[in-house]
Short mmCIF file of C-alpha atoms in Angstrom, two decimals:
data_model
loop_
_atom_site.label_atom_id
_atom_site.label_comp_id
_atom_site.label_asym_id
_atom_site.label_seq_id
_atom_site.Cartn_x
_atom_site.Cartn_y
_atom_site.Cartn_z
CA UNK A 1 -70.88 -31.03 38.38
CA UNK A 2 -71.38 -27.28 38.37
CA UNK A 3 -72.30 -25.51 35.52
CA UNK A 4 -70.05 -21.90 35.22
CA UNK A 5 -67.26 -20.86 37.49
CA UNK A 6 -68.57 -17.29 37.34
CA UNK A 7 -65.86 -15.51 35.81
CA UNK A 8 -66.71 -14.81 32.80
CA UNK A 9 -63.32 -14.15 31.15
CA UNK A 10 -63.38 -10.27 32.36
CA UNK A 11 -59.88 -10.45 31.81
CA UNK A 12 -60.48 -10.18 27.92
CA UNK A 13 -63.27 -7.26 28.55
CA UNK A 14 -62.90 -4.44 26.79
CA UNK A 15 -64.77 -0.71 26.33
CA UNK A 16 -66.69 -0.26 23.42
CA UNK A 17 -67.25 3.41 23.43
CA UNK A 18 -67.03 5.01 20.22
CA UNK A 19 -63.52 6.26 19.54
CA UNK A 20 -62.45 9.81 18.89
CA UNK A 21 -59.81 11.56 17.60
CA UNK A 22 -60.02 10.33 14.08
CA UNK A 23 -60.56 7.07 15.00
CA UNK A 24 -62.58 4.70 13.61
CA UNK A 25 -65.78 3.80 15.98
CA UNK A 26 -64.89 -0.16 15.67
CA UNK A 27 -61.52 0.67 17.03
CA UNK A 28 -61.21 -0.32 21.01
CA UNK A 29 -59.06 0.18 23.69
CA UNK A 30 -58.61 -2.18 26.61
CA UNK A 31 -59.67 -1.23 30.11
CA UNK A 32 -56.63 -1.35 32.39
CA UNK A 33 -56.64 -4.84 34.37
CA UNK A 34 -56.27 -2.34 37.76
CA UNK A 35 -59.80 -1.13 36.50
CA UNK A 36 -61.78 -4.25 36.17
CA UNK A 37 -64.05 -5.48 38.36
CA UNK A 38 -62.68 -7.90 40.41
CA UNK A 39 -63.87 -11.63 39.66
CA UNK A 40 -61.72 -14.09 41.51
CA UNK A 41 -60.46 -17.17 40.30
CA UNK A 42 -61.92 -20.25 39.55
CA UNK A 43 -59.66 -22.16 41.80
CA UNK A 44 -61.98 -21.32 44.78
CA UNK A 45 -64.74 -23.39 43.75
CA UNK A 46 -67.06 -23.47 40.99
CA UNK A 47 -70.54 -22.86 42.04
CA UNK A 48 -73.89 -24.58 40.50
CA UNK A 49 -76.05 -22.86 37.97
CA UNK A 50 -79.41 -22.77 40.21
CA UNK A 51 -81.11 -24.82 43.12
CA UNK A 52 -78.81 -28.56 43.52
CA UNK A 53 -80.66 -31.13 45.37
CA UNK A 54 -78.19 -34.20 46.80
CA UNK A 55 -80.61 -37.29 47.30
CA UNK A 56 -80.44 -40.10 48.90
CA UNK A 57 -77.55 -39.56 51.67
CA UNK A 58 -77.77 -40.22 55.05
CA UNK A 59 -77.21 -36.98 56.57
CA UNK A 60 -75.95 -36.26 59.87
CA UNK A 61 -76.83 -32.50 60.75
CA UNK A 62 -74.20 -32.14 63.02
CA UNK A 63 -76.79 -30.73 66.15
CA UNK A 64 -76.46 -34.50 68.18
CA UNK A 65 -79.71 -35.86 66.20
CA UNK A 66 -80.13 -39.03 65.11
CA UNK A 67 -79.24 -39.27 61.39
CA UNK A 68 -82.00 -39.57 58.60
CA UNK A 69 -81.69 -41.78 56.40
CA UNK A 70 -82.38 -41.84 52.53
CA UNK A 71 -82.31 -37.65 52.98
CA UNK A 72 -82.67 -35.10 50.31
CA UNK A 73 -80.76 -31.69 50.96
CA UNK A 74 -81.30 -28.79 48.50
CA UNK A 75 -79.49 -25.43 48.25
CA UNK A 76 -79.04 -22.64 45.98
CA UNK A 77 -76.59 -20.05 45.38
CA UNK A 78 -74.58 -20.29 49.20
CA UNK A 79 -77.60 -20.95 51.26
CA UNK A 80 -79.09 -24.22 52.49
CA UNK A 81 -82.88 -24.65 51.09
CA UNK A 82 -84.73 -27.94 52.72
CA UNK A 83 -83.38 -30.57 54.66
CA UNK A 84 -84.89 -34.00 55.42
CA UNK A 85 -86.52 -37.09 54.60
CA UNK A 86 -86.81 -38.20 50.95
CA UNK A 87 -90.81 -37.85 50.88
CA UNK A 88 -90.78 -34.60 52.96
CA UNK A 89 -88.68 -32.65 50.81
CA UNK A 90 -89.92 -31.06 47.26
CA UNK A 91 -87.12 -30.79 45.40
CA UNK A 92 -87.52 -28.04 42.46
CA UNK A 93 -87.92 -29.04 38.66
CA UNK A 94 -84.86 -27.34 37.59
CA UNK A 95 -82.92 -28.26 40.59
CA UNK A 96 -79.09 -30.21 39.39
CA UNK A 97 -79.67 -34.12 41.18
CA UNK A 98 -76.57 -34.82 43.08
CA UNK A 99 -76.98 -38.86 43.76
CA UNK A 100 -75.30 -39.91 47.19
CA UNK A 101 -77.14 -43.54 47.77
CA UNK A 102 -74.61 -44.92 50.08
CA UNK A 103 -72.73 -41.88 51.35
CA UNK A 104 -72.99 -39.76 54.51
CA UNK A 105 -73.92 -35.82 54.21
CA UNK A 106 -72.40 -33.74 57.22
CA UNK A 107 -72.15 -30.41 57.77
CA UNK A 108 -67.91 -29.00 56.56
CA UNK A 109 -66.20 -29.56 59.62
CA UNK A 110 -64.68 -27.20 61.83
CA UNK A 111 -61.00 -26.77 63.08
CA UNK A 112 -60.47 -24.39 66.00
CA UNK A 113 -56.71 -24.51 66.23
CA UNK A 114 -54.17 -24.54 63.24
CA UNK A 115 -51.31 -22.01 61.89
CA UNK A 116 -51.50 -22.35 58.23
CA UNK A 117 -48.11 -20.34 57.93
CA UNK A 118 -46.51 -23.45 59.38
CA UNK A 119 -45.02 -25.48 57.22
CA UNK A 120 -44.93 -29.30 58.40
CA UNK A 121 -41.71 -30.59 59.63
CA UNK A 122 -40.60 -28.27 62.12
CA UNK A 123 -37.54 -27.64 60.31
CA UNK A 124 -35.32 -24.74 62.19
CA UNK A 125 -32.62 -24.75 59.71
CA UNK A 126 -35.24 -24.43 56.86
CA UNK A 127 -37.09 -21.31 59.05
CA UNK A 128 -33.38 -19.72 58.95
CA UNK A 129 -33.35 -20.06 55.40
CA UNK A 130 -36.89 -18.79 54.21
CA UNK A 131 -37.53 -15.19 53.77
CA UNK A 132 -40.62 -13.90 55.42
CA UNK A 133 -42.57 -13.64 52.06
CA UNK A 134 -42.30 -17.65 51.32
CA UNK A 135 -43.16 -18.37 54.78
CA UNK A 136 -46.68 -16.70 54.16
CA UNK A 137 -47.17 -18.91 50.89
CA UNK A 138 -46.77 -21.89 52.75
CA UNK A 139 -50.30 -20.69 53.92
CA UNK A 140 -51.68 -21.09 50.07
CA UNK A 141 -51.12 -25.09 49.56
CA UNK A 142 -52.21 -25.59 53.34
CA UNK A 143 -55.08 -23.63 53.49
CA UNK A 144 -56.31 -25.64 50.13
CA UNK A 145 -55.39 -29.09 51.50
CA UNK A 146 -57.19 -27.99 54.44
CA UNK A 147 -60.65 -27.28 52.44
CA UNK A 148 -60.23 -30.26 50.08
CA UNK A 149 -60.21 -32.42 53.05
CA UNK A 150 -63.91 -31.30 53.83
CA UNK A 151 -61.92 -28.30 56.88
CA UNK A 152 -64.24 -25.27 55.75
CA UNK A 153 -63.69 -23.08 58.73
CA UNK A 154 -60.57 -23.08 60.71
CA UNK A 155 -59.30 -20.59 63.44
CA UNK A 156 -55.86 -19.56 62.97
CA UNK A 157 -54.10 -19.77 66.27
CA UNK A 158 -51.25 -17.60 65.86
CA UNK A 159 -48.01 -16.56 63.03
CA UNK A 160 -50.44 -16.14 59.75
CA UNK A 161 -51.16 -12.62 58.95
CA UNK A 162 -54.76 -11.44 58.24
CA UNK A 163 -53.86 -11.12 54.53
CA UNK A 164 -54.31 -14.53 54.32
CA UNK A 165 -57.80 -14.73 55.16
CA UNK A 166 -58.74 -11.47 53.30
CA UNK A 167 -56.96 -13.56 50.15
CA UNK A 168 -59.25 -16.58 50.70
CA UNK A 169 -62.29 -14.40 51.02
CA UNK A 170 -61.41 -12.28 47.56
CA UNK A 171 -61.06 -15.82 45.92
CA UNK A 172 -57.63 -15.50 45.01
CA UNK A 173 -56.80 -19.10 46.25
CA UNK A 174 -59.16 -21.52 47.71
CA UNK A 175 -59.73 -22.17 51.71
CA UNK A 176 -61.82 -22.37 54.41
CA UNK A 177 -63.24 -20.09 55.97
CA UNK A 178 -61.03 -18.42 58.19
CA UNK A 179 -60.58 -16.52 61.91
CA UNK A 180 -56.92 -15.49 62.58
CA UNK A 181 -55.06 -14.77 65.65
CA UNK A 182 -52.20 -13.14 63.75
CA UNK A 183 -49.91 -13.22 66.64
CA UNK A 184 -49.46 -15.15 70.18
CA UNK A 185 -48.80 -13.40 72.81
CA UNK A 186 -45.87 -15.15 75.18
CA UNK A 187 -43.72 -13.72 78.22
CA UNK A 188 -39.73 -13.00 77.78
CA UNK A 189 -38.74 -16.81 77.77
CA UNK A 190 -42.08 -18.26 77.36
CA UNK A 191 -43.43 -20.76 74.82
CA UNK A 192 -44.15 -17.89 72.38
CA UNK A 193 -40.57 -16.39 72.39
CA UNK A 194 -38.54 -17.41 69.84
CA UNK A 195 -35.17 -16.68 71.07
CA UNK A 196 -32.93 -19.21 70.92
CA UNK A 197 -30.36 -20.70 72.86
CA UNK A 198 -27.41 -19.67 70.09
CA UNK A 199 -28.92 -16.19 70.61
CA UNK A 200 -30.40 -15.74 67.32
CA UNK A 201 -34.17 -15.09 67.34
CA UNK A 202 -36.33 -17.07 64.87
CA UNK A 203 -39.14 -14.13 64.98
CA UNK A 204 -36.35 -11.59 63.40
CA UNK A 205 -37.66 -12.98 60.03
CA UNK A 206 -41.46 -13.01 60.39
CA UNK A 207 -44.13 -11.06 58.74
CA UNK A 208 -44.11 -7.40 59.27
CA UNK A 209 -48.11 -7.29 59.50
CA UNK A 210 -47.38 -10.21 61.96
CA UNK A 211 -46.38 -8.05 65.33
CA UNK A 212 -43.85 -9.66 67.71
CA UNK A 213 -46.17 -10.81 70.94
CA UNK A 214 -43.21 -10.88 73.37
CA UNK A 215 -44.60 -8.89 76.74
CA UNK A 216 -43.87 -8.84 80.18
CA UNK A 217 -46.05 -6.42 82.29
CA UNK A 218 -49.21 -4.89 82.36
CA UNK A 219 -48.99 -2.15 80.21
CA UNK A 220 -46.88 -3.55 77.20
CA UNK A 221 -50.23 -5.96 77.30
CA UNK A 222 -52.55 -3.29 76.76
CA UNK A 223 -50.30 -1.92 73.96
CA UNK A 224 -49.64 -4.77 72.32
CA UNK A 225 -53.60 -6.66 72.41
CA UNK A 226 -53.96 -2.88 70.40
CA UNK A 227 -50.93 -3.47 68.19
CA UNK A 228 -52.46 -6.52 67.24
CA UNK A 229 -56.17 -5.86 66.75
CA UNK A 230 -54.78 -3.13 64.54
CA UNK A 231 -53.34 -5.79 62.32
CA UNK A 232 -56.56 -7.45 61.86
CA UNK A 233 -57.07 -10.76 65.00
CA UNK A 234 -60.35 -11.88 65.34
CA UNK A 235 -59.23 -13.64 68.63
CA UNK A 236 -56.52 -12.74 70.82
CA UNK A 237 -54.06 -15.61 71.29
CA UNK A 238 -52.20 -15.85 74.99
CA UNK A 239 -49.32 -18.64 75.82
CA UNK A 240 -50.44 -19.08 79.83
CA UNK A 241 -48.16 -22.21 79.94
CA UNK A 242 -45.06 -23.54 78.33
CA UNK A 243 -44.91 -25.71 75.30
CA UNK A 244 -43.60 -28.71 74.04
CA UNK A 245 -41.60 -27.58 70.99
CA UNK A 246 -40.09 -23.97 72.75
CA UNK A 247 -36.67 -24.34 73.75
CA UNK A 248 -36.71 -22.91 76.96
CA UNK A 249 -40.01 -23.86 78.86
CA UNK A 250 -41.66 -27.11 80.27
CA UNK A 251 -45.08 -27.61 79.79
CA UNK A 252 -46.09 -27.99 83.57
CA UNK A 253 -45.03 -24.23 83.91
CA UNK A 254 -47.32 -21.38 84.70
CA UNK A 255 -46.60 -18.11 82.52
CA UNK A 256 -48.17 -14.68 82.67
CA UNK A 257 -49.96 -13.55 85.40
CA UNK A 258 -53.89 -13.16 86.14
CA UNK A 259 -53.32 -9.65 85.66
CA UNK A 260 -51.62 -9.65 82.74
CA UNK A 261 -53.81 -12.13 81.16
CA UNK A 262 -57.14 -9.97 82.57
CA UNK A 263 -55.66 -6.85 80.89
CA UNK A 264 -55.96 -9.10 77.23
CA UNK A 265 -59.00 -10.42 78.26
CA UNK A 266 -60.29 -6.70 78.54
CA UNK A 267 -58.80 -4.71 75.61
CA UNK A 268 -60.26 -8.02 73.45
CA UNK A 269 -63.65 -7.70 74.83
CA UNK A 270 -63.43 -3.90 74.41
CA UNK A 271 -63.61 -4.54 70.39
CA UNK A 272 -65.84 -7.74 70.58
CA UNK A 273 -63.34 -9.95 70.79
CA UNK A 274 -62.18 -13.01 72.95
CA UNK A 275 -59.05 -14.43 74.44
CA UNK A 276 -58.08 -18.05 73.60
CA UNK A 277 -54.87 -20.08 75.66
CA UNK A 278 -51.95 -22.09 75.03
CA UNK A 279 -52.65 -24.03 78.53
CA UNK A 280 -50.45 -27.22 79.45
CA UNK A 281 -49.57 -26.76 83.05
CA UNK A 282 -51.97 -26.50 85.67
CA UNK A 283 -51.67 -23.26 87.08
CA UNK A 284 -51.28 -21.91 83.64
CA UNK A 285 -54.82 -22.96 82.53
CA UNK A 286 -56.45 -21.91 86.25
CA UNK A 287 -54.63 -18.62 85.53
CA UNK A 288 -56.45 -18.26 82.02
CA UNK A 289 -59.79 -19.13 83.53
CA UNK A 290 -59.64 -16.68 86.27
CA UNK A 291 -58.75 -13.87 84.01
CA UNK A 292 -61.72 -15.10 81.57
CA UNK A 293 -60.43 -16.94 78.55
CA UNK A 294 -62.62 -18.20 76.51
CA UNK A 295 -61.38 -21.46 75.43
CA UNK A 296 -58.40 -23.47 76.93
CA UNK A 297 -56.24 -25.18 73.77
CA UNK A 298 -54.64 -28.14 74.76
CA UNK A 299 -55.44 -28.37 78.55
CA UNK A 300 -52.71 -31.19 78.96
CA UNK A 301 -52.74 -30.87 82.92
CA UNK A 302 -56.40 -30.57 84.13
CA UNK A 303 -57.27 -31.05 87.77
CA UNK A 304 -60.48 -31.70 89.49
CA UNK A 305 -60.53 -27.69 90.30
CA UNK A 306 -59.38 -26.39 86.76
CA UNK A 307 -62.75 -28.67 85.10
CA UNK A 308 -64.94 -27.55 87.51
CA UNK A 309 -63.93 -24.09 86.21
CA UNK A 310 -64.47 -24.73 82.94
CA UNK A 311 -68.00 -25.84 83.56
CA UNK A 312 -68.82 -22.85 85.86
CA UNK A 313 -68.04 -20.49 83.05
CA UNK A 314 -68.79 -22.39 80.02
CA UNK A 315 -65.26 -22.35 78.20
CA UNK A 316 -64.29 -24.88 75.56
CA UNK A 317 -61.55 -27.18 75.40
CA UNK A 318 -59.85 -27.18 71.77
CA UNK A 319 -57.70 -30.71 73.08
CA UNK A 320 -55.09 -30.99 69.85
CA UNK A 321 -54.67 -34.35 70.97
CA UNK A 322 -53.04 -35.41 67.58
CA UNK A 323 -50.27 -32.46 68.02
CA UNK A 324 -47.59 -34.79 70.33
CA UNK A 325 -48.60 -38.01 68.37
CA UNK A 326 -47.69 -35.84 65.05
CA UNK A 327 -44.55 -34.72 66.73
CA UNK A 328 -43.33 -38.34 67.62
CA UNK A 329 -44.11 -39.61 64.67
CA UNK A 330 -42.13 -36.67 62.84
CA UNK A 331 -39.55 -37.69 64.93
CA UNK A 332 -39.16 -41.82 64.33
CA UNK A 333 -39.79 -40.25 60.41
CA UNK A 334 -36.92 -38.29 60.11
CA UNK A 335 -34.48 -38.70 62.47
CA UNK A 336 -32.14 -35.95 63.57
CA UNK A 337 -34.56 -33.54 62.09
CA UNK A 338 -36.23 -32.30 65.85
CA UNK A 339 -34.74 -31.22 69.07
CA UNK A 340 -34.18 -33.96 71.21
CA UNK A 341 -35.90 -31.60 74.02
CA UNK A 342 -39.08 -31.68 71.91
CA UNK A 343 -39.17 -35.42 71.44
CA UNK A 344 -38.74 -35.99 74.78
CA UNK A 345 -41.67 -33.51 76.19
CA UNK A 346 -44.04 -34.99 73.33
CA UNK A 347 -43.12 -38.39 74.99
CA UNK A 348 -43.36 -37.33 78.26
CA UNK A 349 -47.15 -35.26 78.24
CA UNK A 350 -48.82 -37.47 75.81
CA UNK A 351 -50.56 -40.07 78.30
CA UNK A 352 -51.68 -37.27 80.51
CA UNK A 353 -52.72 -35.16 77.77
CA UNK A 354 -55.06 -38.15 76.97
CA UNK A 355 -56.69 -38.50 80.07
CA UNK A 356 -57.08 -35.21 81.47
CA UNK A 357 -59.27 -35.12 77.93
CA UNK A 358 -60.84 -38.24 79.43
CA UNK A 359 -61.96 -36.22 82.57
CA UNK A 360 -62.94 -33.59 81.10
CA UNK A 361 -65.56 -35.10 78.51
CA UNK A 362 -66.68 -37.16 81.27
CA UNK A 363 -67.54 -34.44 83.46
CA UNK A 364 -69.50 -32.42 80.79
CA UNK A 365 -66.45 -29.71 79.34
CA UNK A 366 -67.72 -28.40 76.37
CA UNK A 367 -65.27 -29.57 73.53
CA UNK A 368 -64.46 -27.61 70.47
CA UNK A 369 -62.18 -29.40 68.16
CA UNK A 370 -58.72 -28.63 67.14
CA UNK A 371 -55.58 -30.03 65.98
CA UNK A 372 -52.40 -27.62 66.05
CA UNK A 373 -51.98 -28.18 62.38
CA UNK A 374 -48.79 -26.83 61.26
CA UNK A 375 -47.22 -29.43 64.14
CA UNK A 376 -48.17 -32.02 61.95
CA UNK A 377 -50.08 -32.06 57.99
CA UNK A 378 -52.46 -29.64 56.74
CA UNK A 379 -55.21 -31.71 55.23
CA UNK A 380 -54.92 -34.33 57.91
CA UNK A 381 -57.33 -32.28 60.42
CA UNK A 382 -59.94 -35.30 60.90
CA UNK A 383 -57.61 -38.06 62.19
CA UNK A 384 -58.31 -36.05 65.68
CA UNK A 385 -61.83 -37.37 65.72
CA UNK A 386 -60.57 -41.14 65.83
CA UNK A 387 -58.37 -39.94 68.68
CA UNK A 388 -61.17 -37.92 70.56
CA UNK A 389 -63.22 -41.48 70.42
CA UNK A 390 -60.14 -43.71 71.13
CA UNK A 391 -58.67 -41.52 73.78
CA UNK A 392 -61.66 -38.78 75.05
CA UNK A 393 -64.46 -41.71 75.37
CA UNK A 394 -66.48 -39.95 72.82
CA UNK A 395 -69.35 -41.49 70.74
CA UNK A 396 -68.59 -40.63 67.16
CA UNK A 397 -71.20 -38.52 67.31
CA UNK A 398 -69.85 -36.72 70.01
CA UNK A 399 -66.89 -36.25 68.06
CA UNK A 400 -69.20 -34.89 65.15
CA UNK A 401 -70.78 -32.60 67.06
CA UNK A 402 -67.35 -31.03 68.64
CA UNK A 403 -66.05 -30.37 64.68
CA UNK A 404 -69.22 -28.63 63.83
CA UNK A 405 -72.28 -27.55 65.98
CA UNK A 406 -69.91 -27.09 69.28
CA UNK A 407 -66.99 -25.64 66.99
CA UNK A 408 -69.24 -23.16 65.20
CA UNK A 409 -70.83 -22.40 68.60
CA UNK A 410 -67.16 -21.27 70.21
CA UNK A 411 -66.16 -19.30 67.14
CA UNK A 412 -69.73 -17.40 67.24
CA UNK A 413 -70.74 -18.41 63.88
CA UNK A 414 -73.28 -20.75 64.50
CA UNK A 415 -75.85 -18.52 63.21
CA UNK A 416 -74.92 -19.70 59.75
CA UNK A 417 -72.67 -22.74 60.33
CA UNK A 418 -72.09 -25.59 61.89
CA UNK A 419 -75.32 -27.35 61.37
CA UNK A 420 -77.39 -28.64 58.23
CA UNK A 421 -80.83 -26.35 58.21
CA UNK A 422 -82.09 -24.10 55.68
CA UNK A 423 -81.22 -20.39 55.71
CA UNK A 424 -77.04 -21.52 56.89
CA UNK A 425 -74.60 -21.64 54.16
CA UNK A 426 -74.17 -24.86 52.03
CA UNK A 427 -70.82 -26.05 53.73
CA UNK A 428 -71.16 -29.48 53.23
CA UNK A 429 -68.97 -33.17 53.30
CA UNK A 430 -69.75 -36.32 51.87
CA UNK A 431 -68.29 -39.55 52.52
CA UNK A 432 -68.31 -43.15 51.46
CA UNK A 433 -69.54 -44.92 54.60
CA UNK A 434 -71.13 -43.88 58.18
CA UNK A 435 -68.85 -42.34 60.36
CA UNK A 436 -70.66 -43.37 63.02
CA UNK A 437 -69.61 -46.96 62.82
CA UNK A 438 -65.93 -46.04 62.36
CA UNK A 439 -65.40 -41.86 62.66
CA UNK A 440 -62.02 -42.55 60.77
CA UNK A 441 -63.80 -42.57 57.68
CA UNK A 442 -63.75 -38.77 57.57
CA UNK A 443 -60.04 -38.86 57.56
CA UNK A 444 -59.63 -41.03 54.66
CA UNK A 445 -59.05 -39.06 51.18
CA UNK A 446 -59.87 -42.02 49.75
CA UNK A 447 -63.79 -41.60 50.84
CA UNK A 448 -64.27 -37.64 50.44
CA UNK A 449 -66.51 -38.12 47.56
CA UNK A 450 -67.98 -34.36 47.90
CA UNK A 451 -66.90 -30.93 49.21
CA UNK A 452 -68.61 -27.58 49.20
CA UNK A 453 -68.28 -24.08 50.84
CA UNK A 454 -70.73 -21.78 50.20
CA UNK A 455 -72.29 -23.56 47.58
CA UNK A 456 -69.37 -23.95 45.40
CA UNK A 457 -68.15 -27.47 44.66
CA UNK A 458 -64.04 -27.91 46.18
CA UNK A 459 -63.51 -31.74 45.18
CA UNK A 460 -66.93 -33.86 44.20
CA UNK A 461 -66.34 -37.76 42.38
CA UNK A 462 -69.76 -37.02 41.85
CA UNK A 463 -71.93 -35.91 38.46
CA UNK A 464 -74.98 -34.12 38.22
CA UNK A 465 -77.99 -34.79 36.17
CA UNK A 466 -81.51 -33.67 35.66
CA UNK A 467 -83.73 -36.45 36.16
CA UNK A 468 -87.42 -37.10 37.93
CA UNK A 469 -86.98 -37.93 41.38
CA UNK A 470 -89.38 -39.43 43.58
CA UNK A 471 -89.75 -37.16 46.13
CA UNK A 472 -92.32 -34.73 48.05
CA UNK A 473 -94.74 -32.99 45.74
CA UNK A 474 -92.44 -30.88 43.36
CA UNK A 475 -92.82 -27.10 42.67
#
């Protein structure tokens, strides 16, 4: 297991400059905690002292090879070393031996669509009760369920404020890393707008770094894609359809227009940024095309036109096809507890969610995976890959390859994730068993026998030793 969390105790520090004043020169006095250098906390994983080798795995790099069998991977500090075959590989003298004979090495899998601020259950009476500040530390046990289930990247689709992310990143809880939204955007009336039929509106009590995306027009677009760059979005999050849990929307309904989605599309791209959509309906998702999205979430209604699309301008489909399935099974869990509207639209798009997925994997649409988490259980972010396989017609390693390679390629970060090779960060997942026989392996706690982002050990059952190895010439 790792050797130091890195902290040091800095806590108990203290300045041993000579005193003055009459005082004696053994005398100290304790540097303010404001003044310390900032250290983190060991909660966000505890990294290895020096280079870790993990032998004997058979690792699946998540790029669509073929896996290698009895594999050695070594990294030090947050960086990937040497991938490959046991007697290609010298592993260094000093290097910690992680042993993983029988397990499967993958890269940390991706998740392009969740809302850690959402607290499972879909509870209105509880959002009518909880003050905006609680809402937002919903986002601390999620985000850490999220990692310990091997999630280390996610994409934030909308209601968590950027604070969140800068928290993960300054260690003060652990999580994936993260991209955030920070708001969705939504006509008056629209799956985004959270006015309700009593005429109370749920968004009264939101964050107030978490602007209010209601728009209608042209030029409260522009203002608003500003308000909410300003605030911190990596992506800019547009609701071109209805929705299944908004009160006053169906999902085969078109909202915004090309224009008004164009205009997001623009003042996005003007900072580097892209556009993703909430698109259900038909026309909602050829709407989001046209104006230049980027990637299509959900895509519950595609046509023959609306794929073809997609392929002629390269955008990903983040399916979420475990969101209805987790809101029917909510449902038959505790009754009483949803709208009956929303357990009757779950019922009602859920077959043709699954095979418009169908067509579009077997006409070549790239696929980015996602599941709407926050609909259903943080940490439970893998069970989509049984359904991409069951439902999509995926390989497993399809499946794979859409939660990291494909994933890391939509979010732009597959320059250091995404896929096992040296110089990308150690974000790594081991479990008991090949996925490719059965892909539901990866969503079984049970079988997560190692977890690391950056590096840093989340959750291992394993223990390291230093032992000889036979391996590759060592140096």
């Amino acid at each position: 297991m790792p050797g130091t969390n890195g902290s040091h105790d800095h806590d108990h520090d203290h300045d041993h400059s000579h005193a003055h004043d009459g005082q004696h020169a053994h005398e100290t006095q304790p540097v303010p905690l404001a003044l310390q250098p900032y250290r983190g906390l060991t909660g966000s994983g505890a990294p290895f002292d020096g280079p870790v080798a993990i032998v004997g795995a058979r690792l699946i790099d998540g790029s669509g090879a073929d896996p290698v069998d009895d594999a050695v991977l070594v990294f030090e500090g947050e960086r990937i070393t040497a991938t490959g075959h046991r007697d290609t590989v010298a592993i260094p003298r000093d290097a910690a031996i992680l042993d993983a004979a029988g397990k499967t090495l993958l890269p940390g899998l991706i998740d392009c669509h969740v809302h850690f601020r959402g607290a499972w259950g879909y509870d209105l009476l509880r959002s009518l009760v909880t003050p905006p500040s609680l809402g937002t530390l919903y986002a601390v046990p999620n985000a850490r369920a999220t990692l310990e289930a091997g999630i280390t990247t996610v994409r934030d689709a909308g209601g968590t404020p950027a604070a969140v992310k800068q928290a993960i990143d300054r260690g003060l809880f652990p999580g994936p890393r993260m991209l955030v939204a920070v708001s969705l955007l939504s006509q008056t009336g629209g799956h985004g707008d959270s006015f309700m039929p009593c005429c109370i509106d749920l968004r009264d009590n939101g964050p107030v770094d978490v602007p209010k995306g209601v728009v209608d027009g042209t030029d409260e677009m522009r203002h608003k894609v500003r308000e909410i760059l300003r605030a911190g979005a990596d992506w800019i999050k547009l609701c071109t359809s209805g929705g299944v849990l908004s009160a006053a929307d169906a999902p085969e309904s078109a909202q915004f227009t090309v224009e008004e989605i164009a205009v997001a599309v623009y003042e996005a791209a003007a900072q580097d940024k892209r556009c993703m959509a909430h698109a259900q309906s038909t026309r909602g998702i050829k709407n989001a095309l046209a104006a230049g999205i980027a990637s299509i979430e959900h895509g519950i209604y595609l046509d023959d036109e609306a794929i073809q699309m997609m392929l002629d301008r390269g955008v990903y489909l983040v399916p979420t096809l475990v969101a209805p399935q987790d809101v029917i099974e909510l449902a038959e869990a505790r009754p009483g507890l949803l709208p009956a509207y929303a357990i009757e639209k779950a019922r009602h798009v859920i077959d043709a969610h699954r095979a418009s997925f169908r067509r579009a994997v077997q006409a070549g649409v790239k696929v980015a995976m996602g599941t709407d988490s926050g609909v259903g259980p943080h940490g439970g972010n893998a069970r989509e890959l049984g359904l991409m396989v069951e439902h999509g017609g995926m390989t497993p390693m399809q499946a794979i390859v859409a939660t990291t390679r494909s994933a890391a390629e939509l979010l732009r970060l597959d320059a250091d994730l995404g896929t096992l090779a040296p110089g990308k960060y150690a974000d790594l997942l081991m479990v008991d068993g090949d996925p490719l026989a059965d892909v539901r392996v990866l969503a079984d706690p049970a079988r997560i026998a190692f977890v690391a982002k950056g590096g840093a050990a989340v959750r291992s059952t394993l223990t390291a030793a230093k032992r000889p190895v036979p391996t590759a010439a060592a140096h």
